[in-house]
Structure formats: C-alpha cells, structure tokens
mmCIF file with all atom_site columns, C-alpha atoms in Angstrom:
data_model
loop_
_atom_site.group_PDB
_atom_site.id
_atom_site.type_symbol
_atom_site.label_atom_id
_atom_site.label_alt_id
_atom_site.label_comp_id
_atom_site.label_asym_id
_atom_site.label_entity_id
_atom_site.label_seq_id
_atom_site.pdbx_PDB_ins_code
_atom_site.Cartn_x
_atom_site.Cartn_y
_atom_site.Cartn_z
_atom_site.occupancy
_atom_site.B_iso_or_equiv
_atom_site.pdbx_formal_charge
_atom_site.auth_seq_id
_atom_site.auth_comp_id
_atom_site.auth_asym_id
_atom_site.auth_atom_id
_atom_site.pdbx_PDB_model_num
ATOM 1   C CA . MET A 1 1   ? 8.571   -19.511 -3.565  1.00 0.00 ? 1   MET A CA 1
ATOM 2   C CA . THR A 1 2   ? 8.679   -18.530 -6.403  1.00 0.00 ? 2   THR A CA 1
ATOM 3   C CA . ALA A 1 3   ? 6.543   -16.040 -6.952  1.00 0.00 ? 3   ALA A CA 1
ATOM 4   C CA . LYS A 1 4   ? 5.819   -14.000 -10.296 1.00 0.00 ? 4   LYS A CA 1
ATOM 5   C CA . TYR A 1 5   ? 4.857   -10.868 -9.285  1.00 0.00 ? 5   TYR A CA 1
ATOM 6   C CA . ASP A 1 6   ? 6.031   -9.804  -5.876  1.00 0.00 ? 6   ASP A CA 1
ATOM 7   C CA . LEU A 1 7   ? 4.587   -6.510  -3.307  1.00 0.00 ? 7   LEU A CA 1
ATOM 8   C CA . LEU A 1 8   ? 7.693   -4.791  -2.044  1.00 0.00 ? 8   LEU A CA 1
ATOM 9   C CA . VAL A 1 9   ? 7.265   -3.055  1.783   1.00 0.00 ? 9   VAL A CA 1
ATOM 10  C CA . VAL A 1 10  ? 9.395   -1.126  3.486   1.00 0.00 ? 10  VAL A CA 1
ATOM 11  C CA . ASN A 1 11  ? 8.597   0.388   6.648   1.00 0.00 ? 11  ASN A CA 1
ATOM 12  C CA . THR A 1 12  ? 9.428   4.213   9.237   1.00 0.00 ? 12  THR A CA 1
ATOM 13  C CA . LYS A 1 13  ? 11.890  2.279   10.625  1.00 0.00 ? 13  LYS A CA 1
ATOM 14  C CA . LYS A 1 14  ? 13.692  1.076   7.447   1.00 0.00 ? 14  LYS A CA 1
ATOM 15  C CA . ILE A 1 15  ? 12.890  -2.468  7.320   1.00 0.00 ? 15  ILE A CA 1
ATOM 16  C CA . ARG A 1 16  ? 12.200  -3.809  3.747   1.00 0.00 ? 16  ARG A CA 1
ATOM 17  C CA . LYS A 1 17  ? 10.606  -7.225  3.534   1.00 0.00 ? 17  LYS A CA 1
ATOM 18  C CA . SER A 1 18  ? 9.542   -9.199  -0.758  1.00 0.00 ? 18  SER A CA 1
ATOM 19  C CA . LEU A 1 19  ? 6.261   -11.046 0.794   1.00 0.00 ? 19  LEU A CA 1
ATOM 20  C CA . ALA A 1 20  ? 7.398   -13.710 -1.511  1.00 0.00 ? 20  ALA A CA 1
ATOM 21  C CA . ASN A 1 21  ? 10.868  -14.088 -0.747  1.00 0.00 ? 21  ASN A CA 1
ATOM 22  C CA . ASP A 1 22  ? 10.208  -13.479 3.451   1.00 0.00 ? 22  ASP A CA 1
ATOM 23  C CA . PHE A 1 23  ? 6.706   -14.646 3.787   1.00 0.00 ? 23  PHE A CA 1
ATOM 24  C CA . SER A 1 24  ? 6.284   -17.299 0.704   1.00 0.00 ? 24  SER A CA 1
ATOM 25  C CA . SER A 1 25  ? 3.539   -15.356 -0.699  1.00 0.00 ? 25  SER A CA 1
ATOM 26  C CA . GLY A 1 26  ? 2.561   -14.481 -4.115  1.00 0.00 ? 26  GLY A CA 1
ATOM 27  C CA . VAL A 1 27  ? 0.664   -11.727 -5.634  1.00 0.00 ? 27  VAL A CA 1
ATOM 28  C CA . LEU A 1 28  ? -2.505  -12.716 -7.562  1.00 0.00 ? 28  LEU A CA 1
ATOM 29  C CA . GLU A 1 29  ? -4.061  -9.618  -8.093  1.00 0.00 ? 29  GLU A CA 1
ATOM 30  C CA . VAL A 1 30  ? -4.288  -5.571  -7.261  1.00 0.00 ? 30  VAL A CA 1
ATOM 31  C CA . THR A 1 31  ? -8.073  -3.552  -6.710  1.00 0.00 ? 31  THR A CA 1
ATOM 32  C CA . MET A 1 32  ? -6.228  -0.238  -7.553  1.00 0.00 ? 32  MET A CA 1
ATOM 33  C CA . PRO A 1 33  ? -6.894  3.649   -5.663  1.00 0.00 ? 33  PRO A CA 1
ATOM 34  C CA . SER A 1 34  ? -9.989  5.535   -6.760  1.00 0.00 ? 34  SER A CA 1
ATOM 35  C CA . TRP A 1 35  ? -9.178  8.818   -6.136  1.00 0.00 ? 35  TRP A CA 1
ATOM 36  C CA . GLU A 1 36  ? -12.113 10.941  -5.659  1.00 0.00 ? 36  GLU A CA 1
ATOM 37  C CA . THR A 1 37  ? -10.789 14.648  -5.246  1.00 0.00 ? 37  THR A CA 1
ATOM 38  C CA . LYS A 1 38  ? -11.367 16.358  -1.508  1.00 0.00 ? 38  LYS A CA 1
ATOM 39  C CA . GLU A 1 39  ? -15.300 17.584  -0.612  1.00 0.00 ? 39  GLU A CA 1
ATOM 40  C CA . LEU A 1 40  ? -15.140 21.181  -1.788  1.00 0.00 ? 40  LEU A CA 1
ATOM 41  C CA . PRO A 1 41  ? -16.089 24.446  0.914   1.00 0.00 ? 41  PRO A CA 1
ATOM 42  C CA . LYS A 1 42  ? -19.485 24.954  0.228   1.00 0.00 ? 42  LYS A CA 1
ATOM 43  C CA . ASN A 1 43  ? -21.993 27.747  1.055   1.00 0.00 ? 43  ASN A CA 1
ATOM 44  C CA . GLU A 1 44  ? -25.680 27.558  0.135   1.00 0.00 ? 44  GLU A CA 1
ATOM 45  C CA . TRP A 1 45  ? -27.630 30.989  0.350   1.00 0.00 ? 45  TRP A CA 1
ATOM 46  C CA . LYS A 1 46  ? -31.775 30.388  1.047   1.00 0.00 ? 46  LYS A CA 1
ATOM 47  C CA . ASP A 1 47  ? -32.282 33.515  -0.791  1.00 0.00 ? 47  ASP A CA 1
ATOM 48  C CA . THR A 1 48  ? -29.851 32.966  -3.909  1.00 0.00 ? 48  THR A CA 1
ATOM 49  C CA . GLU A 1 49  ? -29.982 30.323  -6.706  1.00 0.00 ? 49  GLU A CA 1
ATOM 50  C CA . GLY A 1 50  ? -27.072 27.560  -6.956  1.00 0.00 ? 50  GLY A CA 1
ATOM 51  C CA . GLU A 1 51  ? -24.397 27.005  -4.766  1.00 0.00 ? 51  GLU A CA 1
ATOM 52  C CA . ASP A 1 52  ? -21.139 29.578  -3.587  1.00 0.00 ? 52  ASP A CA 1
ATOM 53  C CA . VAL A 1 53  ? -18.121 26.566  -3.769  1.00 0.00 ? 53  VAL A CA 1
ATOM 54  C CA . TYR A 1 54  ? -14.288 27.500  -3.364  1.00 0.00 ? 54  TYR A CA 1
ATOM 55  C CA . ILE A 1 55  ? -12.140 26.093  -5.178  1.00 0.00 ? 55  ILE A CA 1
ATOM 56  C CA . PRO A 1 56  ? -8.288  26.796  -3.884  1.00 0.00 ? 56  PRO A CA 1
ATOM 57  C CA . THR A 1 57  ? -6.337  28.562  -5.823  1.00 0.00 ? 57  THR A CA 1
ATOM 58  C CA . ASP A 1 58  ? -3.571  25.412  -6.919  1.00 0.00 ? 58  ASP A CA 1
ATOM 59  C CA . GLY A 1 59  ? -6.424  23.300  -8.271  1.00 0.00 ? 59  GLY A CA 1
ATOM 60  C CA . LEU A 1 60  ? -8.186  20.590  -6.504  1.00 0.00 ? 60  LEU A CA 1
ATOM 61  C CA . HIS A 1 61  ? -6.728  18.039  -3.559  1.00 0.00 ? 61  HIS A CA 1
ATOM 62  C CA . PHE A 1 62  ? -6.832  14.194  -3.776  1.00 0.00 ? 62  PHE A CA 1
ATOM 63  C CA . GLY A 1 63  ? -7.980  12.724  -0.235  1.00 0.00 ? 63  GLY A CA 1
ATOM 64  C CA . GLY A 1 64  ? -6.738  9.192   0.873   1.00 0.00 ? 64  GLY A CA 1
ATOM 65  C CA . ALA A 1 65  ? -7.487  6.135   -1.234  1.00 0.00 ? 65  ALA A CA 1
ATOM 66  C CA . ASP A 1 66  ? -8.106  2.271   0.376   1.00 0.00 ? 66  ASP A CA 1
ATOM 67  C CA . PHE A 1 67  ? -6.518  -1.288  -2.508  1.00 0.00 ? 67  PHE A CA 1
ATOM 68  C CA . GLU A 1 68  ? -6.503  -4.551  -1.812  1.00 0.00 ? 68  GLU A CA 1
ATOM 69  C CA . VAL A 1 69  ? -3.492  -7.037  -2.738  1.00 0.00 ? 69  VAL A CA 1
ATOM 70  C CA . LYS A 1 70  ? -4.525  -10.710 -2.996  1.00 0.00 ? 70  LYS A CA 1
ATOM 71  C CA . LEU A 1 71  ? -2.495  -13.458 -2.207  1.00 0.00 ? 71  LEU A CA 1
ATOM 72  C CA . CYS A 1 72  ? -1.681  -17.260 -1.719  1.00 0.00 ? 72  CYS A CA 1
ATOM 73  C CA . TYR A 1 73  ? 0.710   -17.868 -0.070  1.00 0.00 ? 73  TYR A CA 1
ATOM 74  C CA . LYS A 1 74  ? 2.566   -21.767 -0.514  1.00 0.00 ? 74  LYS A CA 1
ATOM 75  C CA . GLY A 1 75  ? 4.698   -23.362 2.292   1.00 0.00 ? 75  GLY A CA 1
ATOM 76  C CA . THR A 1 76  ? 4.652   -26.748 4.154   1.00 0.00 ? 76  THR A CA 1
ATOM 77  C CA . GLU A 1 77  ? 2.150   -27.875 6.670   1.00 0.00 ? 77  GLU A CA 1
ATOM 78  C CA . GLY A 1 78  ? 1.115   -26.317 9.260   1.00 0.00 ? 78  GLY A CA 1
ATOM 79  C CA . SER A 1 79  ? 3.911   -23.228 8.762   1.00 0.00 ? 79  SER A CA 1
ATOM 80  C CA . TRP A 1 80  ? 0.200   -20.715 7.656   1.00 0.00 ? 80  TRP A CA 1
ATOM 81  C CA . THR A 1 81  ? -0.091  -19.733 11.158  1.00 0.00 ? 81  THR A CA 1
ATOM 82  C CA . ASN A 1 82  ? 3.333   -18.310 12.595  1.00 0.00 ? 82  ASN A CA 1
ATOM 83  C CA . THR A 1 83  ? 4.137   -16.899 8.568   1.00 0.00 ? 83  THR A CA 1
ATOM 84  C CA . GLU A 1 84  ? 0.854   -14.729 9.407   1.00 0.00 ? 84  GLU A CA 1
ATOM 85  C CA . ILE A 1 85  ? 1.541   -14.153 13.240  1.00 0.00 ? 85  ILE A CA 1
ATOM 86  C CA . LEU A 1 86  ? 5.178   -12.763 11.458  1.00 0.00 ? 86  LEU A CA 1
ATOM 87  C CA . LEU A 1 87  ? 3.419   -10.569 8.267   1.00 0.00 ? 87  LEU A CA 1
ATOM 88  C CA . LEU A 1 88  ? 0.828   -9.032  10.791  1.00 0.00 ? 88  LEU A CA 1
ATOM 89  C CA . ASN A 1 89  ? 3.408   -7.826  12.967  1.00 0.00 ? 89  ASN A CA 1
ATOM 90  C CA . TYR A 1 90  ? 5.256   -6.395  10.372  1.00 0.00 ? 90  TYR A CA 1
ATOM 91  C CA . LEU A 1 91  ? 2.418   -4.511  8.124   1.00 0.00 ? 91  LEU A CA 1
ATOM 92  C CA . ARG A 1 92  ? 1.089   -2.729  11.674  1.00 0.00 ? 92  ARG A CA 1
ATOM 93  C CA . SER A 1 93  ? 4.114   -1.109  12.776  1.00 0.00 ? 93  SER A CA 1
ATOM 94  C CA . GLY A 1 94  ? 3.486   2.016   10.925  1.00 0.00 ? 94  GLY A CA 1
ATOM 95  C CA . PHE A 1 95  ? 3.334   3.446   7.104   1.00 0.00 ? 95  PHE A CA 1
ATOM 96  C CA . LEU A 1 96  ? 4.360   2.153   4.740   1.00 0.00 ? 96  LEU A CA 1
ATOM 97  C CA . ALA A 1 97  ? 5.752   2.436   0.969   1.00 0.00 ? 97  ALA A CA 1
ATOM 98  C CA . VAL A 1 98  ? 4.780   -0.220  -1.063  1.00 0.00 ? 98  VAL A CA 1
ATOM 99  C CA . TYR A 1 99  ? 5.601   -1.366  -4.664  1.00 0.00 ? 99  TYR A CA 1
ATOM 100 C CA . CYS A 1 100 ? 3.586   -4.142  -6.612  1.00 0.00 ? 100 CYS A CA 1
ATOM 101 C CA . SER A 1 101 ? 5.517   -5.167  -9.838  1.00 0.00 ? 101 SER A CA 1
ATOM 102 C CA . TYR A 1 102 ? 2.523   -6.255  -10.597 1.00 0.00 ? 102 TYR A CA 1
ATOM 103 C CA . VAL A 1 103 ? 0.955   -3.842  -11.562 1.00 0.00 ? 103 VAL A CA 1
ATOM 104 C CA . GLU A 1 104 ? 4.949   -2.181  -12.036 1.00 0.00 ? 104 GLU A CA 1
ATOM 105 C CA . GLU A 1 105 ? 2.930   0.734   -9.380  1.00 0.00 ? 105 GLU A CA 1
ATOM 106 C CA . GLY A 1 106 ? 3.598   1.667   -5.969  1.00 0.00 ? 106 GLY A CA 1
ATOM 107 C CA . TRP A 1 107 ? 2.534   4.114   -3.453  1.00 0.00 ? 107 TRP A CA 1
ATOM 108 C CA . GLY A 1 108 ? 4.178   6.274   -0.504  1.00 0.00 ? 108 GLY A CA 1
ATOM 109 C CA . ALA A 1 109 ? 1.787   7.282   2.735   1.00 0.00 ? 109 ALA A CA 1
ATOM 110 C CA . CYS A 1 110 ? 0.227   4.044   3.423   1.00 0.00 ? 110 CYS A CA 1
ATOM 111 C CA . TYR A 1 111 ? -0.324  1.817   6.225   1.00 0.00 ? 111 TYR A CA 1
ATOM 112 C CA . PHE A 1 112 ? -1.884  -1.376  6.370   1.00 0.00 ? 112 PHE A CA 1
ATOM 113 C CA . THR A 1 113 ? -5.804  -2.074  7.566   1.00 0.00 ? 113 THR A CA 1
ATOM 114 C CA . GLY A 1 114 ? -6.830  -5.410  7.300   1.00 0.00 ? 114 GLY A CA 1
ATOM 115 C CA . ILE A 1 115 ? -6.221  -9.028  5.906   1.00 0.00 ? 115 ILE A CA 1
ATOM 116 C CA . SER A 1 116 ? -9.568  -11.066 5.116   1.00 0.00 ? 116 SER A CA 1
ATOM 117 C CA . ASP A 1 117 ? -10.872 -14.027 2.500   1.00 0.00 ? 117 ASP A CA 1
ATOM 118 C CA . ILE A 1 118 ? -8.545  -16.371 4.162   1.00 0.00 ? 118 ILE A CA 1
ATOM 119 C CA . ASP A 1 119 ? -9.007  -19.229 2.218   1.00 0.00 ? 119 ASP A CA 1
ATOM 120 C CA . THR A 1 120 ? -6.791  -22.401 3.420   1.00 0.00 ? 120 THR A CA 1
ATOM 121 C CA . PHE A 1 121 ? -5.911  -25.713 2.558   1.00 0.00 ? 121 PHE A CA 1
ATOM 122 C CA . SER A 1 122 ? -3.424  -27.621 4.546   1.00 0.00 ? 122 SER A CA 1
ATOM 123 C CA . ASP A 1 123 ? -2.220  -31.668 3.077   1.00 0.00 ? 123 ASP A CA 1
ATOM 124 C CA . PRO A 1 124 ? 1.216   -33.520 4.083   1.00 0.00 ? 124 PRO A CA 1
ATOM 125 C CA . VAL A 1 125 ? 2.342   -33.744 0.498   1.00 0.00 ? 125 VAL A CA 1
ATOM 126 C CA . ALA A 1 126 ? 1.263   -30.231 -0.913  1.00 0.00 ? 126 ALA A CA 1
ATOM 127 C CA . GLY A 1 127 ? 1.349   -28.135 2.430   1.00 0.00 ? 127 GLY A CA 1
ATOM 128 C CA . ASP A 1 128 ? -0.461  -25.473 3.351   1.00 0.00 ? 128 ASP A CA 1
ATOM 129 C CA . ILE A 1 129 ? -1.670  -23.413 0.518   1.00 0.00 ? 129 ILE A CA 1
ATOM 130 C CA . VAL A 1 130 ? -3.402  -20.516 1.447   1.00 0.00 ? 130 VAL A CA 1
ATOM 131 C CA . GLU A 1 131 ? -5.115  -17.028 -0.417  1.00 0.00 ? 131 GLU A CA 1
ATOM 132 C CA . TYR A 1 132 ? -6.051  -14.041 1.341   1.00 0.00 ? 132 TYR A CA 1
ATOM 133 C CA . THR A 1 133 ? -6.413  -10.513 0.956   1.00 0.00 ? 133 THR A CA 1
ATOM 134 C CA . LEU A 1 134 ? -4.301  -7.354  2.334   1.00 0.00 ? 134 LEU A CA 1
ATOM 135 C CA . LYS A 1 135 ? -6.321  -3.820  2.461   1.00 0.00 ? 135 LYS A CA 1
ATOM 136 C CA . PHE A 1 136 ? -4.567  -0.768  2.656   1.00 0.00 ? 136 PHE A CA 1
ATOM 137 C CA . HIS A 1 137 ? -4.591  2.663   3.302   1.00 0.00 ? 137 HIS A CA 1
ATOM 138 C CA . LEU A 1 138 ? -2.392  5.248   1.705   1.00 0.00 ? 138 LEU A CA 1
ATOM 139 C CA . THR A 1 139 ? -3.067  8.099   3.125   1.00 0.00 ? 139 THR A CA 1
ATOM 140 C CA . LYS A 1 140 ? -1.904  10.777  -0.276  1.00 0.00 ? 140 LYS A CA 1
ATOM 141 C CA . TYR A 1 141 ? -1.889  11.011  -4.048  1.00 0.00 ? 141 TYR A CA 1
ATOM 142 C CA . GLU A 1 142 ? 2.066   9.992   -4.219  1.00 0.00 ? 142 GLU A CA 1
ATOM 143 C CA . ARG A 1 143 ? 2.058   7.865   -6.687  1.00 0.00 ? 143 ARG A CA 1
ATOM 144 C CA . MET A 1 144 ? 5.136   6.228   -8.491  1.00 0.00 ? 144 MET A CA 1
ATOM 145 C CA . TYR A 1 145 ? 5.512   3.999   -11.385 1.00 0.00 ? 145 TYR A CA 1
ATOM 146 C CA . GLU A 1 146 ? 9.122   2.499   -10.264 1.00 0.00 ? 146 GLU A CA 1
ATOM 147 C CA . ASP A 1 147 ? 10.706  0.113   -7.688  1.00 0.00 ? 147 ASP A CA 1
ATOM 148 C CA . PHE A 1 148 ? 10.383  2.423   -4.870  1.00 0.00 ? 148 PHE A CA 1
ATOM 149 C CA . TYR A 1 149 ? 11.385  0.043   -2.329  1.00 0.00 ? 149 TYR A CA 1
ATOM 150 C CA . THR A 1 150 ? 15.087  1.640   -2.199  1.00 0.00 ? 150 THR A CA 1
ATOM 151 C CA . TYR A 1 151 ? 13.477  4.732   -1.396  1.00 0.00 ? 151 TYR A CA 1
ATOM 152 C CA . ILE A 1 152 ? 13.666  6.128   2.574   1.00 0.00 ? 152 ILE A CA 1
ATOM 153 C CA . VAL A 1 153 ? 10.067  6.729   3.782   1.00 0.00 ? 153 VAL A CA 1
ATOM 154 C CA . ASP A 1 154 ? 9.939   9.364   7.292   1.00 0.00 ? 154 ASP A CA 1
ATOM 155 C CA . GLU A 1 155 ? 8.285   8.682   10.478  1.00 0.00 ? 155 GLU A CA 1
ATOM 156 C CA . ASN A 1 156 ? 4.525   9.480   8.675   1.00 0.00 ? 156 ASN A CA 1
ATOM 157 C CA . GLY A 1 157 ? 5.266   7.522   5.374   1.00 0.00 ? 157 GLY A CA 1
ATOM 158 C CA . ASN A 1 158 ? 6.645   9.953   2.910   1.00 0.00 ? 158 ASN A CA 1
ATOM 159 C CA . LEU A 1 159 ? 8.811   9.582   0.827   1.00 0.00 ? 159 LEU A CA 1
ATOM 160 C CA . ILE A 1 160 ? 12.038  11.804  2.236   1.00 0.00 ? 160 ILE A CA 1
ATOM 161 C CA . THR A 1 161 ? 13.365  14.323  -0.827  1.00 0.00 ? 161 THR A CA 1
ATOM 162 C CA . ASP A 1 162 ? 16.269  16.077  -0.774  1.00 0.00 ? 162 ASP A CA 1
ATOM 163 C CA . ASP A 1 163 ? 16.129  20.406  -1.360  1.00 0.00 ? 163 ASP A CA 1
ATOM 164 C CA . LYS A 1 164 ? 15.763  19.857  -4.983  1.00 0.00 ? 164 LYS A CA 1
ATOM 165 C CA . GLY A 1 165 ? 12.265  18.190  -4.968  1.00 0.00 ? 165 GLY A CA 1
ATOM 166 C CA . ASN A 1 166 ? 14.164  14.342  -5.953  1.00 0.00 ? 166 ASN A CA 1
ATOM 167 C CA . ASN A 1 167 ? 12.991  10.884  -3.755  1.00 0.00 ? 167 ASN A CA 1
ATOM 168 C CA . ILE A 1 168 ? 16.365  9.832   -1.421  1.00 0.00 ? 168 ILE A CA 1
ATOM 169 C CA . ILE A 1 169 ? 17.212  6.798   -3.455  1.00 0.00 ? 169 ILE A CA 1
ATOM 170 C CA . THR A 1 170 ? 19.603  4.390   -1.539  1.00 0.00 ? 170 THR A CA 1
ATOM 171 C CA . ASP A 1 171 ? 20.057  0.594   -1.332  1.00 0.00 ? 171 ASP A CA 1
ATOM 172 C CA . LYS A 1 172 ? 22.128  0.816   2.110   1.00 0.00 ? 172 LYS A CA 1
ATOM 173 C CA . ILE A 1 173 ? 20.213  1.931   5.455   1.00 0.00 ? 173 ILE A CA 1
#
C-alpha cells in the first residue's frame, strides 16, 4: 500500500514495523496525548484555612497519557482477518517506541491498549477496505520530534541513552 502517512513502530525485541509497508495501513487521523501533571501530595488540616501542598524541588512531573491512531487498511478480498491477527500479535509483544509521520512526532515508553471502531468493506473487485483505531498508553513524557524508528528501546520501553544522555541510534540491529 502506498500511504501518505505512516506509523513506524519498534518493540523491545528490536523488531521494526511500518504499518503502511508491513500491514497495508495508512494513517488517517491522530488524537494527540493530553499531558497532565501528577497529583501532588497535600494535607488539609481541619483547624487551618486552605491546604498544604508539596511541590518537588525539581518541578512538576507528568503522568501517563493516552493517544489514538485511526488507520485505513487496503488489501485483497478476505485478507483483513490474517493481517489483523499479525498486527495485534506484534503490537502486544511489549513496550513500544512509535513515530507517526502524520504529526511528525514520536513517543517512547508506550504500550498497545486496544483496537476499536473497526469498519469493514469487502468486495471481489475493491478487496478489503477497513478503517480502525489503535489505542496506546504512554507511561512517561518522552516525546521526540524526529523519526526514532531507528532508536533502541529497552525492556521497559525507555529509549536507551549513552553516558552523556544522548539517545543511541542505530540502523543495524
């Protein structure tokens, strides 16, 4: 499939996939993550006004966030079922690093949470055409404005860095 926008994924087993090339699916729409700070520890004393809030000395920290990617699959008639099984087995293999060319942004330390909104059309001439939504959860604020499809992630989904804090990039795994 030739797709204008792609979703590139690398898992902790260092297996890289392009949803356009490997699963014939192009990106239609992306719901960006909404980042909120973690809840701060606080006390409310009954005999005083207001509340006592502790703010860490290194500043506020973000919690996790969810995002969704709507895709369209195009394949031969009857091919969606096998493609869906292969896609889901790949995505549920562990933590992922994901880059979306639609928003030119990527995230590490995320995992797959589900597939929904599956609309299918099948025809002997047109083949299988399926719109579906993939859902992901980000465990930490680790956003990249570059294609880190080539980055390496560890077993916890973190981008691996060298001793200076630079992300390790490789095209040979």
